[in-house]
Short mmCIF file of C-alpha atoms in Angstrom, two decimals:
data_model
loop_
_atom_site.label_atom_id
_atom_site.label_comp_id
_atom_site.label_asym_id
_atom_site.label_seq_id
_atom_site.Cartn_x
_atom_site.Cartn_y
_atom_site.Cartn_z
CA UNK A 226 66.23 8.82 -4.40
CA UNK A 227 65.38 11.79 -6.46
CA UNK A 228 61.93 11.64 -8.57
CA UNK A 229 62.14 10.63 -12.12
CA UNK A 230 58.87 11.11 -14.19
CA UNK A 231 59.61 8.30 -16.06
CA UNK A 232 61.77 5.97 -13.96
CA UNK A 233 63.98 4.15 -16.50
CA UNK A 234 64.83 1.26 -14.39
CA UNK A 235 62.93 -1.72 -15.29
CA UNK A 236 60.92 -2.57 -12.01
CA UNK A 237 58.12 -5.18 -11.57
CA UNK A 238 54.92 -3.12 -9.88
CA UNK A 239 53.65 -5.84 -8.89
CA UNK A 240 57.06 -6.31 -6.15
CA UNK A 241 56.61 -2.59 -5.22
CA UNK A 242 55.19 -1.35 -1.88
CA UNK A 243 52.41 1.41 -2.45
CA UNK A 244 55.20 4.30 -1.74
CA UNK A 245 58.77 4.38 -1.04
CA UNK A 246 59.68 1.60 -3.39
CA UNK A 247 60.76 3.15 -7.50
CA UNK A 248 58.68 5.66 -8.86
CA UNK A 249 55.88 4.56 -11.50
CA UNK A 250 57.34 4.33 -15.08
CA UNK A 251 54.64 2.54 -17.52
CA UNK A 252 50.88 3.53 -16.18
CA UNK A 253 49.75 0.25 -16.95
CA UNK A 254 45.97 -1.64 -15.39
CA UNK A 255 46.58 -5.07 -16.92
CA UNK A 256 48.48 -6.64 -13.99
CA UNK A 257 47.68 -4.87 -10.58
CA UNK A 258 49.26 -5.32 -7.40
CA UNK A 259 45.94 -3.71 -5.26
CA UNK A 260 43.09 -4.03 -7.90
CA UNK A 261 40.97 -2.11 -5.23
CA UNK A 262 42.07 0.63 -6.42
CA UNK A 263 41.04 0.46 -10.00
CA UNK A 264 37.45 -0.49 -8.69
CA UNK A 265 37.59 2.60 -6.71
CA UNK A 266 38.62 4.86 -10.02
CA UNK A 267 35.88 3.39 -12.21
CA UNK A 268 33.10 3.88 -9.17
CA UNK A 269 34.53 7.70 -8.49
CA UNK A 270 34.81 8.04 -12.99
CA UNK A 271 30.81 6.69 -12.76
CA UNK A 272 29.99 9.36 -10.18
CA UNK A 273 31.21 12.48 -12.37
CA UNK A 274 29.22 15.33 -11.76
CA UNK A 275 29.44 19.13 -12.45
CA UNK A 276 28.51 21.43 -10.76
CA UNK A 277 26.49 23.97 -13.15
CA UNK A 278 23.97 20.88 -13.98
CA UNK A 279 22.92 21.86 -10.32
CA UNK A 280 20.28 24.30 -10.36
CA UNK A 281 20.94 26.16 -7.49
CA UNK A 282 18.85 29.79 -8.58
CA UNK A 283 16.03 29.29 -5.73
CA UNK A 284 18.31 29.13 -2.92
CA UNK A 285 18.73 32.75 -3.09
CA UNK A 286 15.07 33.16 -2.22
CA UNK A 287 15.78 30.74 0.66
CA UNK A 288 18.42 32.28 1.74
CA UNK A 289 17.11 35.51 2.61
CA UNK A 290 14.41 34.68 4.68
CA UNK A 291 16.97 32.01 6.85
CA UNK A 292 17.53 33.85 10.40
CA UNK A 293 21.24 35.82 11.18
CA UNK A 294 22.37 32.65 13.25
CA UNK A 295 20.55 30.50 10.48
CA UNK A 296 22.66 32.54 7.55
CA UNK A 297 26.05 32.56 9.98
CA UNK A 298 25.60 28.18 9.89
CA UNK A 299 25.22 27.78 6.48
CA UNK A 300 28.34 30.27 5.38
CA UNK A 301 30.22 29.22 8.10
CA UNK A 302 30.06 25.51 7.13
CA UNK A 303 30.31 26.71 2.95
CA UNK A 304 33.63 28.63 4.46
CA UNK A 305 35.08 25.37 6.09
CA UNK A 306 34.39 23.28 3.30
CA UNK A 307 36.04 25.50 0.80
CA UNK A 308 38.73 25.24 2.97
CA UNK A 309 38.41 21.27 3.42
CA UNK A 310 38.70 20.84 -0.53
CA UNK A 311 41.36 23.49 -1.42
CA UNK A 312 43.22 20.78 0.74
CA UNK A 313 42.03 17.99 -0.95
CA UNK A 314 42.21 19.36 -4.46
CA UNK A 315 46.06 19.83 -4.34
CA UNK A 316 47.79 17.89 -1.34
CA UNK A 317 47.33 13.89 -2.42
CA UNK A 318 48.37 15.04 -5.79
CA UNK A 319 51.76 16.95 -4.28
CA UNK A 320 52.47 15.14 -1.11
CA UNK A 321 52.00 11.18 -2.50
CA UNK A 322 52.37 11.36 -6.01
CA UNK A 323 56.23 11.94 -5.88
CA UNK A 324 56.32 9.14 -3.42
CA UNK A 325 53.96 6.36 -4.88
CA UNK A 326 54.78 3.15 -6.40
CA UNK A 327 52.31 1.05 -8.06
CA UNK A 328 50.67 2.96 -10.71
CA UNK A 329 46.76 2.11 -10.00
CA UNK A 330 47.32 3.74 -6.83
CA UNK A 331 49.08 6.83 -8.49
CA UNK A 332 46.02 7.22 -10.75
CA UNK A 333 43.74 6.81 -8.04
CA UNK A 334 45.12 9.57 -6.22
CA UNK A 335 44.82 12.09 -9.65
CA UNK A 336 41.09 10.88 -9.52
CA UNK A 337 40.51 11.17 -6.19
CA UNK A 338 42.37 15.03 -6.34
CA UNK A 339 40.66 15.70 -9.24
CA UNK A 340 37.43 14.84 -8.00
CA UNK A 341 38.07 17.53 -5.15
CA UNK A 342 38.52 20.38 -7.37
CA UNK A 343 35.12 19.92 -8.69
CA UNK A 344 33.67 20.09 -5.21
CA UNK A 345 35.90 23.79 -4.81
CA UNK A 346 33.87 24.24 -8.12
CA UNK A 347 30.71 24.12 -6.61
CA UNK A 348 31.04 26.27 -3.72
CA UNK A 349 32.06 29.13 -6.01
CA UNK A 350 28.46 28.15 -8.30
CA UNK A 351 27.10 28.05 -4.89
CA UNK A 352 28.12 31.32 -3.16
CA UNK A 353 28.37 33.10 -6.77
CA UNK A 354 24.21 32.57 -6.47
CA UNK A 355 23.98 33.89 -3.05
CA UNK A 356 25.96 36.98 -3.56
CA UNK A 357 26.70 39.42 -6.50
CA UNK A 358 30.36 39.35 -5.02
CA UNK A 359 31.04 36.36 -3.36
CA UNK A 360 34.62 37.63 -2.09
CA UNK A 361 34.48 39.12 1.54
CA UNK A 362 33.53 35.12 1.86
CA UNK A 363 35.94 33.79 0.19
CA UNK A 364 38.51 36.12 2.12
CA UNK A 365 37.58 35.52 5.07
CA UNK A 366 38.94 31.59 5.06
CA UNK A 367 42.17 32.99 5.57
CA UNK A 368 41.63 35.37 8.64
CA UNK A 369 38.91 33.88 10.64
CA UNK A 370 40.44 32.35 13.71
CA UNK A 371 37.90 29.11 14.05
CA UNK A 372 38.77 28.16 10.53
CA UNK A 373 42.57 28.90 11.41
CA UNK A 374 42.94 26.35 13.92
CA UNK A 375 41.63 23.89 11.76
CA UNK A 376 43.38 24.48 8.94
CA UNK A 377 46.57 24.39 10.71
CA UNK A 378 45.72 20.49 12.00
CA UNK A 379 44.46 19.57 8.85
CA UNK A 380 47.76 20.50 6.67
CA UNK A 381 50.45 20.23 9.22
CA UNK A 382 51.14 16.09 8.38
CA UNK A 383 51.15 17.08 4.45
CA UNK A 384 53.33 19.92 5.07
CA UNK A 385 55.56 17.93 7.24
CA UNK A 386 55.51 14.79 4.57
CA UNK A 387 56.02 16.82 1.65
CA UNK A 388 59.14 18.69 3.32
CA UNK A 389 60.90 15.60 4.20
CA UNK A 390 60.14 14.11 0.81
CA UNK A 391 61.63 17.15 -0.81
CA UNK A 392 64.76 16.80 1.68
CA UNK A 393 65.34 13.04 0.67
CA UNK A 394 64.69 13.67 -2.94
CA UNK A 395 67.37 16.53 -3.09
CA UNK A 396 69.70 15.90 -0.36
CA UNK A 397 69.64 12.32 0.67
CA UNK A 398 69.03 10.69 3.59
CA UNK A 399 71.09 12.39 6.37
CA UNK A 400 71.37 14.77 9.32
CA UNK A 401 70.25 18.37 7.06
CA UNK A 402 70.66 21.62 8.88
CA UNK A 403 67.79 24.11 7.00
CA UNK A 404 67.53 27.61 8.67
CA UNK A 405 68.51 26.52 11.81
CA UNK A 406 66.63 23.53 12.45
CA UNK A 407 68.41 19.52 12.41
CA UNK A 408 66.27 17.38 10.37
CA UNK A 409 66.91 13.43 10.30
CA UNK A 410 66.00 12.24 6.94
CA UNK A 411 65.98 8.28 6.79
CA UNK A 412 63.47 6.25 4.97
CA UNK A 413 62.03 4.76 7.86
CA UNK A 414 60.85 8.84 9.25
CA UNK A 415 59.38 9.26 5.86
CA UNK A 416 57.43 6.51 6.81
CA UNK A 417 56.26 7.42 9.84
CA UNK A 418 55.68 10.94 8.22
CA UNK A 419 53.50 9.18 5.48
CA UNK A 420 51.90 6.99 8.08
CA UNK A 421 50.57 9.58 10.25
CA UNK A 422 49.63 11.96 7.09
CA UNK A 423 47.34 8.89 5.96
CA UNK A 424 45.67 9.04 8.98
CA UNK A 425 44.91 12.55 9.33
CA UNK A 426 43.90 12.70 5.75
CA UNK A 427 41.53 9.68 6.92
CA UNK A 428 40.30 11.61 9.40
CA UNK A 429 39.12 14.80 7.18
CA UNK A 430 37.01 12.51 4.71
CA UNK A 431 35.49 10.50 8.39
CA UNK A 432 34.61 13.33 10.25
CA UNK A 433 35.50 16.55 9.02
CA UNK A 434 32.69 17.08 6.74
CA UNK A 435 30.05 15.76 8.39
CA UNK A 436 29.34 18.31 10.85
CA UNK A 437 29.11 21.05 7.76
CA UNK A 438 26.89 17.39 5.64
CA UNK A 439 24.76 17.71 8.51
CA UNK A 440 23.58 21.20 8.58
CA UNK A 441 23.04 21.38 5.15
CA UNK A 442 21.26 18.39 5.34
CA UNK A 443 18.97 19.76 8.16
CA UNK A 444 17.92 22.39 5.85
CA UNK A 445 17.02 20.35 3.12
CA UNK A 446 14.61 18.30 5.79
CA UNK A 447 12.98 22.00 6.04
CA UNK A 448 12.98 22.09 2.17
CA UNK A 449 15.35 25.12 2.50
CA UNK A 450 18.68 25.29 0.29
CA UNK A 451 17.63 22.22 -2.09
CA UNK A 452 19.77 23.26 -4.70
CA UNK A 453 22.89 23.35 -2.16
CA UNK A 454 21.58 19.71 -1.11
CA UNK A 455 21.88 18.40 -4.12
CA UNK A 456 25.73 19.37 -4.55
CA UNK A 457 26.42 18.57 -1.27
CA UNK A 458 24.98 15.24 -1.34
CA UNK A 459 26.78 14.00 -4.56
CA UNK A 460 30.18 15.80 -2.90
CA UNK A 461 29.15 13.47 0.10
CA UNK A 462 28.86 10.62 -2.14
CA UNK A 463 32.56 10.99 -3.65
CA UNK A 464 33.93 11.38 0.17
CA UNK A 465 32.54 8.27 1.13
CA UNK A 466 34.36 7.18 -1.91
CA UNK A 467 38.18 8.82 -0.86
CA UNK A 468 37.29 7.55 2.38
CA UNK A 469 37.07 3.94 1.63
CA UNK A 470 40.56 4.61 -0.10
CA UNK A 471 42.49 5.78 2.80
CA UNK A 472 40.76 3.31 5.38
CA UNK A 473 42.14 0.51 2.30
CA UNK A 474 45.48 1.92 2.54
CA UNK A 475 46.20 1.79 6.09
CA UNK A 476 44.55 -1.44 6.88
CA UNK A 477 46.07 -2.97 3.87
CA UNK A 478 49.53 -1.67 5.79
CA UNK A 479 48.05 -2.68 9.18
CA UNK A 480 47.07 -6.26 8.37
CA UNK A 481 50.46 -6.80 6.29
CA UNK A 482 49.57 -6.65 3.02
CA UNK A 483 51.72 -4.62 1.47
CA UNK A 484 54.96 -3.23 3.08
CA UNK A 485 55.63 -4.85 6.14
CA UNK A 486 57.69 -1.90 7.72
CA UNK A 487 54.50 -0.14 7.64
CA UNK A 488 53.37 -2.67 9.76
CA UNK A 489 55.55 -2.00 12.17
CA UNK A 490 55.27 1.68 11.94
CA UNK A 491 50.82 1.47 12.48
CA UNK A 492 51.57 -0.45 15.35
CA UNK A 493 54.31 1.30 16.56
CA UNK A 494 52.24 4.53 16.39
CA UNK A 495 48.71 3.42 16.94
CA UNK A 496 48.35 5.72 20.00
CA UNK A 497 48.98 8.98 17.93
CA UNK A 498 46.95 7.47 15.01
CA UNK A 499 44.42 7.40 17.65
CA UNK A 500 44.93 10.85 19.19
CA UNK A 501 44.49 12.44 15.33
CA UNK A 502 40.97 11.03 15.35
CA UNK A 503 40.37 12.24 18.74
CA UNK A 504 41.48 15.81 18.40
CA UNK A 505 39.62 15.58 14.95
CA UNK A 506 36.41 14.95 16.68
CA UNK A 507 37.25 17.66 19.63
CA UNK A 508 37.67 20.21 16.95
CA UNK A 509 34.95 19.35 15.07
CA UNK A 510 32.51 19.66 18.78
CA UNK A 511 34.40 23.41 19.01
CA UNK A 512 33.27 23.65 15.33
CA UNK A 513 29.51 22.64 16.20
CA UNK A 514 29.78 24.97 19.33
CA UNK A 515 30.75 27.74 16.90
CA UNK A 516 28.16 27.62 14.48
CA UNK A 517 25.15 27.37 17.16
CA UNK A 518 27.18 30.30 19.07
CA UNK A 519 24.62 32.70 17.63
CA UNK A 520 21.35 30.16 18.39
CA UNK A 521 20.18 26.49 16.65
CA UNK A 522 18.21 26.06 13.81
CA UNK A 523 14.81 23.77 13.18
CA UNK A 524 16.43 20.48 13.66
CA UNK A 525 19.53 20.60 15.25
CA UNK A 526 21.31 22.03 18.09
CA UNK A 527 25.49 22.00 19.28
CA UNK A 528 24.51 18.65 21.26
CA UNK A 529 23.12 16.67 18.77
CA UNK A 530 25.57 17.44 16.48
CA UNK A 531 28.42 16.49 18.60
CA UNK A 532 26.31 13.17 19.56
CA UNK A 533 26.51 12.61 15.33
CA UNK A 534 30.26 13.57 15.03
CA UNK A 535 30.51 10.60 18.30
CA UNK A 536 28.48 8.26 16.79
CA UNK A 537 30.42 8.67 13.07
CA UNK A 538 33.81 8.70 15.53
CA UNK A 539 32.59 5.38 16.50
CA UNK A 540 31.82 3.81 13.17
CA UNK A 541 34.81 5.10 11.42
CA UNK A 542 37.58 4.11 14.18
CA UNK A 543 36.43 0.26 13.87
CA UNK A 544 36.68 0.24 10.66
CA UNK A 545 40.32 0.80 11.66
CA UNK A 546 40.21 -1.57 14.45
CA UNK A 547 40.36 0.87 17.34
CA UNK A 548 37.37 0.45 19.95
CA UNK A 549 34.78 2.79 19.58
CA UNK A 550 35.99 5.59 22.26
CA UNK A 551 32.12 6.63 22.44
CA UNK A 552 29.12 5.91 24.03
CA UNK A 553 27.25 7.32 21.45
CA UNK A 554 25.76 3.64 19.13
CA UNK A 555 22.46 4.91 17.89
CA UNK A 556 22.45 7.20 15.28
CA UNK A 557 21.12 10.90 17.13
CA UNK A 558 20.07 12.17 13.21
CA UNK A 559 18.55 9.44 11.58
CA UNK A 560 17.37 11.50 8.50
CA UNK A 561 20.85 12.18 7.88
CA UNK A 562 21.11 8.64 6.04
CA UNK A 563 18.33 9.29 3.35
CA UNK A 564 20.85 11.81 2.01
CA UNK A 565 23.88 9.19 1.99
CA UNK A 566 22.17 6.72 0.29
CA UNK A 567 23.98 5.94 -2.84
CA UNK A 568 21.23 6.13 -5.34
CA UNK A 569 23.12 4.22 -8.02
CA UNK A 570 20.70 1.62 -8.26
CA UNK A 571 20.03 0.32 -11.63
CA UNK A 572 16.28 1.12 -11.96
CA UNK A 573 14.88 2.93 -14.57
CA UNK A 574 16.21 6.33 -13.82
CA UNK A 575 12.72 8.16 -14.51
CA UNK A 576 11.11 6.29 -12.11
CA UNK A 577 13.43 6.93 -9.27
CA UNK A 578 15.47 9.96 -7.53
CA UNK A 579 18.60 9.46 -9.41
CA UNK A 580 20.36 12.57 -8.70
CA UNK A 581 21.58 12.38 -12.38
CA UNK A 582 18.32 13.06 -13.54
CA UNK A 583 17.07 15.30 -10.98
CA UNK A 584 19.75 18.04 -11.13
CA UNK A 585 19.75 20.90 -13.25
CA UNK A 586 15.86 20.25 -13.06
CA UNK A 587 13.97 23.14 -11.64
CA UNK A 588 10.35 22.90 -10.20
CA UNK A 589 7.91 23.25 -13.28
CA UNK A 590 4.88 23.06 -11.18
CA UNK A 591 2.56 25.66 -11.93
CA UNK A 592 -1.31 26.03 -10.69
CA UNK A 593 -3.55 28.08 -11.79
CA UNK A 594 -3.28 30.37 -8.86
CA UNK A 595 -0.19 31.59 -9.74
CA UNK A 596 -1.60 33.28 -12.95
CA UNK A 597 -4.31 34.59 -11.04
CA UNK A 598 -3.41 38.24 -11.17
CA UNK A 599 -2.32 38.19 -14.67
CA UNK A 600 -3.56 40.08 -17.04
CA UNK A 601 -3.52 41.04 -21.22
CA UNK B 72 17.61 -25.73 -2.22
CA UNK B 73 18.07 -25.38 1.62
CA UNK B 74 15.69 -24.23 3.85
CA UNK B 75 15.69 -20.67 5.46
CA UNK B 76 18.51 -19.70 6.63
CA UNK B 77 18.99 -18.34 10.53
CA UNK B 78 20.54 -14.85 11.01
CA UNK B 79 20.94 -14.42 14.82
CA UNK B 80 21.70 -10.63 15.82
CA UNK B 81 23.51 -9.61 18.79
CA UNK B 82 22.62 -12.89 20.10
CA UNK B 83 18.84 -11.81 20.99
CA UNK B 84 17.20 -11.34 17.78
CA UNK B 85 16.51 -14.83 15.64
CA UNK B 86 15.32 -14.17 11.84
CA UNK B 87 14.77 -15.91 8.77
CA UNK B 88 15.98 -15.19 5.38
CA UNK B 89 14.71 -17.03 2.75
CA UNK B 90 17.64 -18.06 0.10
CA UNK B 91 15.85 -17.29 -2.94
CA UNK B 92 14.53 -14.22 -2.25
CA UNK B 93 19.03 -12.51 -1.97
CA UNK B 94 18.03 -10.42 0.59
CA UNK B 95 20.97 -8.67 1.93
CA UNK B 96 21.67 -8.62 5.92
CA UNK B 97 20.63 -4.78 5.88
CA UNK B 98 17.34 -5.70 4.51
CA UNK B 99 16.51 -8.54 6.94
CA UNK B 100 17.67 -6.48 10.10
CA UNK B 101 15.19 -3.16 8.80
CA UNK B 102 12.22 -5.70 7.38
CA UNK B 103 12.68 -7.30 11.35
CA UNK B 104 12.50 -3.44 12.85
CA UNK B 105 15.91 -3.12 14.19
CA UNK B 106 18.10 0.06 13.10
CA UNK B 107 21.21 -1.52 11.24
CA UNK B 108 23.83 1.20 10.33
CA UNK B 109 24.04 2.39 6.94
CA UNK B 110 24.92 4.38 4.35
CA UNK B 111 25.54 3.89 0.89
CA UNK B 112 23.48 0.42 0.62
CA UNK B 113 26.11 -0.23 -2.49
CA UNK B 114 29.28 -1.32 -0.48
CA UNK B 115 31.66 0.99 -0.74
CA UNK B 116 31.45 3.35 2.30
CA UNK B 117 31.53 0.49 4.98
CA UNK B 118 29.11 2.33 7.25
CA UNK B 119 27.08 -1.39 7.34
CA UNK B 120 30.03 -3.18 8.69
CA UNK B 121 28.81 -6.13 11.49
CA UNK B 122 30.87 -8.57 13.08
CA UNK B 123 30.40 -12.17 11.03
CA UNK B 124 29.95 -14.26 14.47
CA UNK B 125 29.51 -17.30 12.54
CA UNK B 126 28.69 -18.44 9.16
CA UNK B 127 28.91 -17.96 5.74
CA UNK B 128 28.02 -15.23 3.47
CA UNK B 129 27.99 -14.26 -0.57
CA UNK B 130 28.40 -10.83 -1.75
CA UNK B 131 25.26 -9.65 -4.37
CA UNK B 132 27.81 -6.92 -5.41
CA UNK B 133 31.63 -6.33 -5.18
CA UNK B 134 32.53 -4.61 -2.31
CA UNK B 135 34.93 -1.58 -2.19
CA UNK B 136 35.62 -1.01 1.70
CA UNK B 137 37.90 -2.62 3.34
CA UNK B 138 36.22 -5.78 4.90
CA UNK B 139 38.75 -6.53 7.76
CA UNK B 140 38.70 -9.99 9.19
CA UNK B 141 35.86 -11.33 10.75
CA UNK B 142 33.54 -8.68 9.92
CA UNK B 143 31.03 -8.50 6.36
CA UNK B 144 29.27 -5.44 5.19
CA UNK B 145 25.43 -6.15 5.41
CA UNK B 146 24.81 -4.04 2.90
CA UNK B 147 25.64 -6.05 -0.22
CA UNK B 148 26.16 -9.44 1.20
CA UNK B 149 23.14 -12.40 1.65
CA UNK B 150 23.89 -15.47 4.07
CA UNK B 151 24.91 -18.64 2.52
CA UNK B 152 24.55 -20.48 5.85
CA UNK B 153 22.87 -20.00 9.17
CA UNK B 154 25.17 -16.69 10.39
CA UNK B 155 25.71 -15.06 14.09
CA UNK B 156 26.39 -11.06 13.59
CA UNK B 157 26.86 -8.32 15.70
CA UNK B 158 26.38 -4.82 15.64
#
């Protein structure tokens, strides 16, 4: 089964599974097996953004007059989201794109890649503001031990997907001895490889960034950071987005709609589809305890953030079917959903907050107090 | 044109929604004071799922999450009948 970039066979996407059936030859939208998938490429196309329209200049000010523990939040949750997104930016792109099948799903997963390089983007606009040299930052994703233990959860079912795709793309399915260690490649483990993968990659957009979403957010309600907001609420906007993908995915193989050996597989491994959500939201309490280790800030403290990361746990495992593990069923940080809202209403956009129109806008206000002691 | 149309929540609340007026299910639950989940309000992040008890509903605008059986995201969707939900 090696990878052909332009499979010569003639195959009928609309007969092919969403991976593991032939690669994608023709990328071709007028017949579509999941048309969900276009819909989601033309919403995430109608949210582009960049991140220099963002005028982020005043959060400097801001910045230095937020307390140490205040300062060690907001980097700390900048440093874990740069790491989220250098994920996201590359890993749908390398681990499913060799594997995919129906090609509005292949282009969704481009989009939905592409969409999280612009969010790495933005925290270098972000942290290139705050800091003449951004790097000791930047560096520091690599070495510091909180961010470590995530990082090594959050790539390990890519790693181990992309690995056994490379194995059954070069050697075949077999018994394969590589430096010392017996693999079993067979299409049904790739399965279960791509199953679980799904599911841990549904669990970074569900939870993962909220905890970070919510700090920044808790700023903003103190008028702090409002440049920062602004990014972070359109990146919010496009996870909600990649989220809605992944949930489609794996109840579309749950509910046997597409393959039905992936059927079998999501039930036959519900429980550890299960446990990655719960040590996802165990992490991300560590995570909460971490950034309050120093003291809270105006607004939020370690416990009502791991109430929020409970009550999103909740929300986000029935939309998989699981029960909601969680006592947790009123939302702890209500103000939180002012900044989710998707404001792509169809008003007239100079009436409203559109975000389109408000960034890159900086505040023109000026009284005549502020030319007070100016003189000619 | 029918009449109002009964939305019954969690079995305890009883409101009306008038079928003229589209109101989505998000709207009636917050214009009635109770706290319906939500985030988007344009149906693609599925944060306003409810359980469809009973009843009918039409979606205003396409919706992008997944909308598993038996459930209907309030967000976007307007009752077409007199509907039972839970949340």
């Amino acid at each position: 089964m090696r990878y052909s970039t332009f499979n010569q066979n003639q195959v009928n996407p609309l007969h092919e599974p969403m991976f593991f059936g032939n690669p994608v030859n023709v990328a071709r939208y007028d017949q579509q097996k999941h048309a969900i998938f276009e819909k989601l490429i033309e919403k995430q196309i109608s949210f582009f953004w960049r991140p220099e329209e963002v005028d982020v200049s005043r959060d400097r000010v801001d910045f230095q007059g937020l307390t140490d523990s205040e300062k060690h939040i907001f980097i700390s949750n900048l440093k874990y989201q740069t790491l989220l997104d250098s994920v996201q930016g590359r890993s749908p792109n390398v681990a499913f794109l060799p594997i995919v099948s129906i090609p509005e799903l292949e282009t969704w997963i481009e989009t939905w890649s592409f969409f999280e390089t612009i969010h790495s983007r933005s925290y270098t606009h972000i942290l290139r503001n705050l800091f003449t040299d951004p790097s000791e930052v930047f560096e520091d994703i690599v070495i510091n031990t909180e961010i470590q233990k995530r990082a090594n959860d959050i790539s390990k079912y890519y790693d181990d997907l992309i690995f056994y795709t490379q194995l059954a793309q070069t050697l075949g399915e077999g018994e394969w001895e590589i430096d010392g260690v017996k693999h079993v490649v067979n299409l049904r483990e790739l399965k279960k490889r791509l199953f679980l993968c799904m599911n841990s990659v549904n669990a970074l957009e569900a939870i993962r960034f909220y905890v970070s979403f919510a700090c920044t957010f808790a700023f903003a309600e103190r008028d702090l950071m409002e440049g920062n907001s602004k990014i972070i609420r359109l990146i919010a906007r496009d996870e909600n987005l990649h989220l809605v993908s992944t949930q489609q995915i794996l109840n579309l193989w749950q509910y046997g709609k597409d393959d039905p050996e992936m059927q079998e597989i999501a039930e036959e491994l519900r429980d550890e589809a299960r446990n990655i959500f719960m040590s996802a939201v165990a992490q991300e309490k560590e995570w909460a305890h971490y950034l309050f280790r120093n003291g809270s800030m105006i607004g939020l403290n370690e416990e009502m953030l791991c109430q929020y990361v409970e009550y999103i746990a909740n929300m986000r495992m029935e939309a998989l079917g699981f029960d909601a593990p969680f006592e947790q069923r009123s939302n702890p940080l209500p103000w939180m959903n002012k900044y989710l809202v998707s404001d792509n209403v169809q008003v007239a956009p100079q009436e409203a907050e559109i975000t389109s129109y408000l960034v890159g806008q900086i505040d023109s206000e000026v009284s005549v107090a502020d030319l007070g002691d100016f003189e000619l | 044109m029918a009449d109002s149309y009964k939305v019954t929540v969690n079995g305890q609340h009883q409101l009306t929604v008038e079928p003229s007026e589209q109101t989505t299910l998000l709207e009636v639950m917050e214009q009635a004071g109770l706290k319906p989940h939500y985030h988007c309000r344009n149906g693609f992040c599925g944060a306003c799922r409810v359980q469809l008890i009973q009843g009918e509903v039409s979606y205003l605008t396409d919706p992008l999450a997944f909308i598993r059986p038996g459930d209907c995201l309030a967000c976007c969707c307007t009752p077409i009948s007199d509907v039972e939900i839970k949340q």
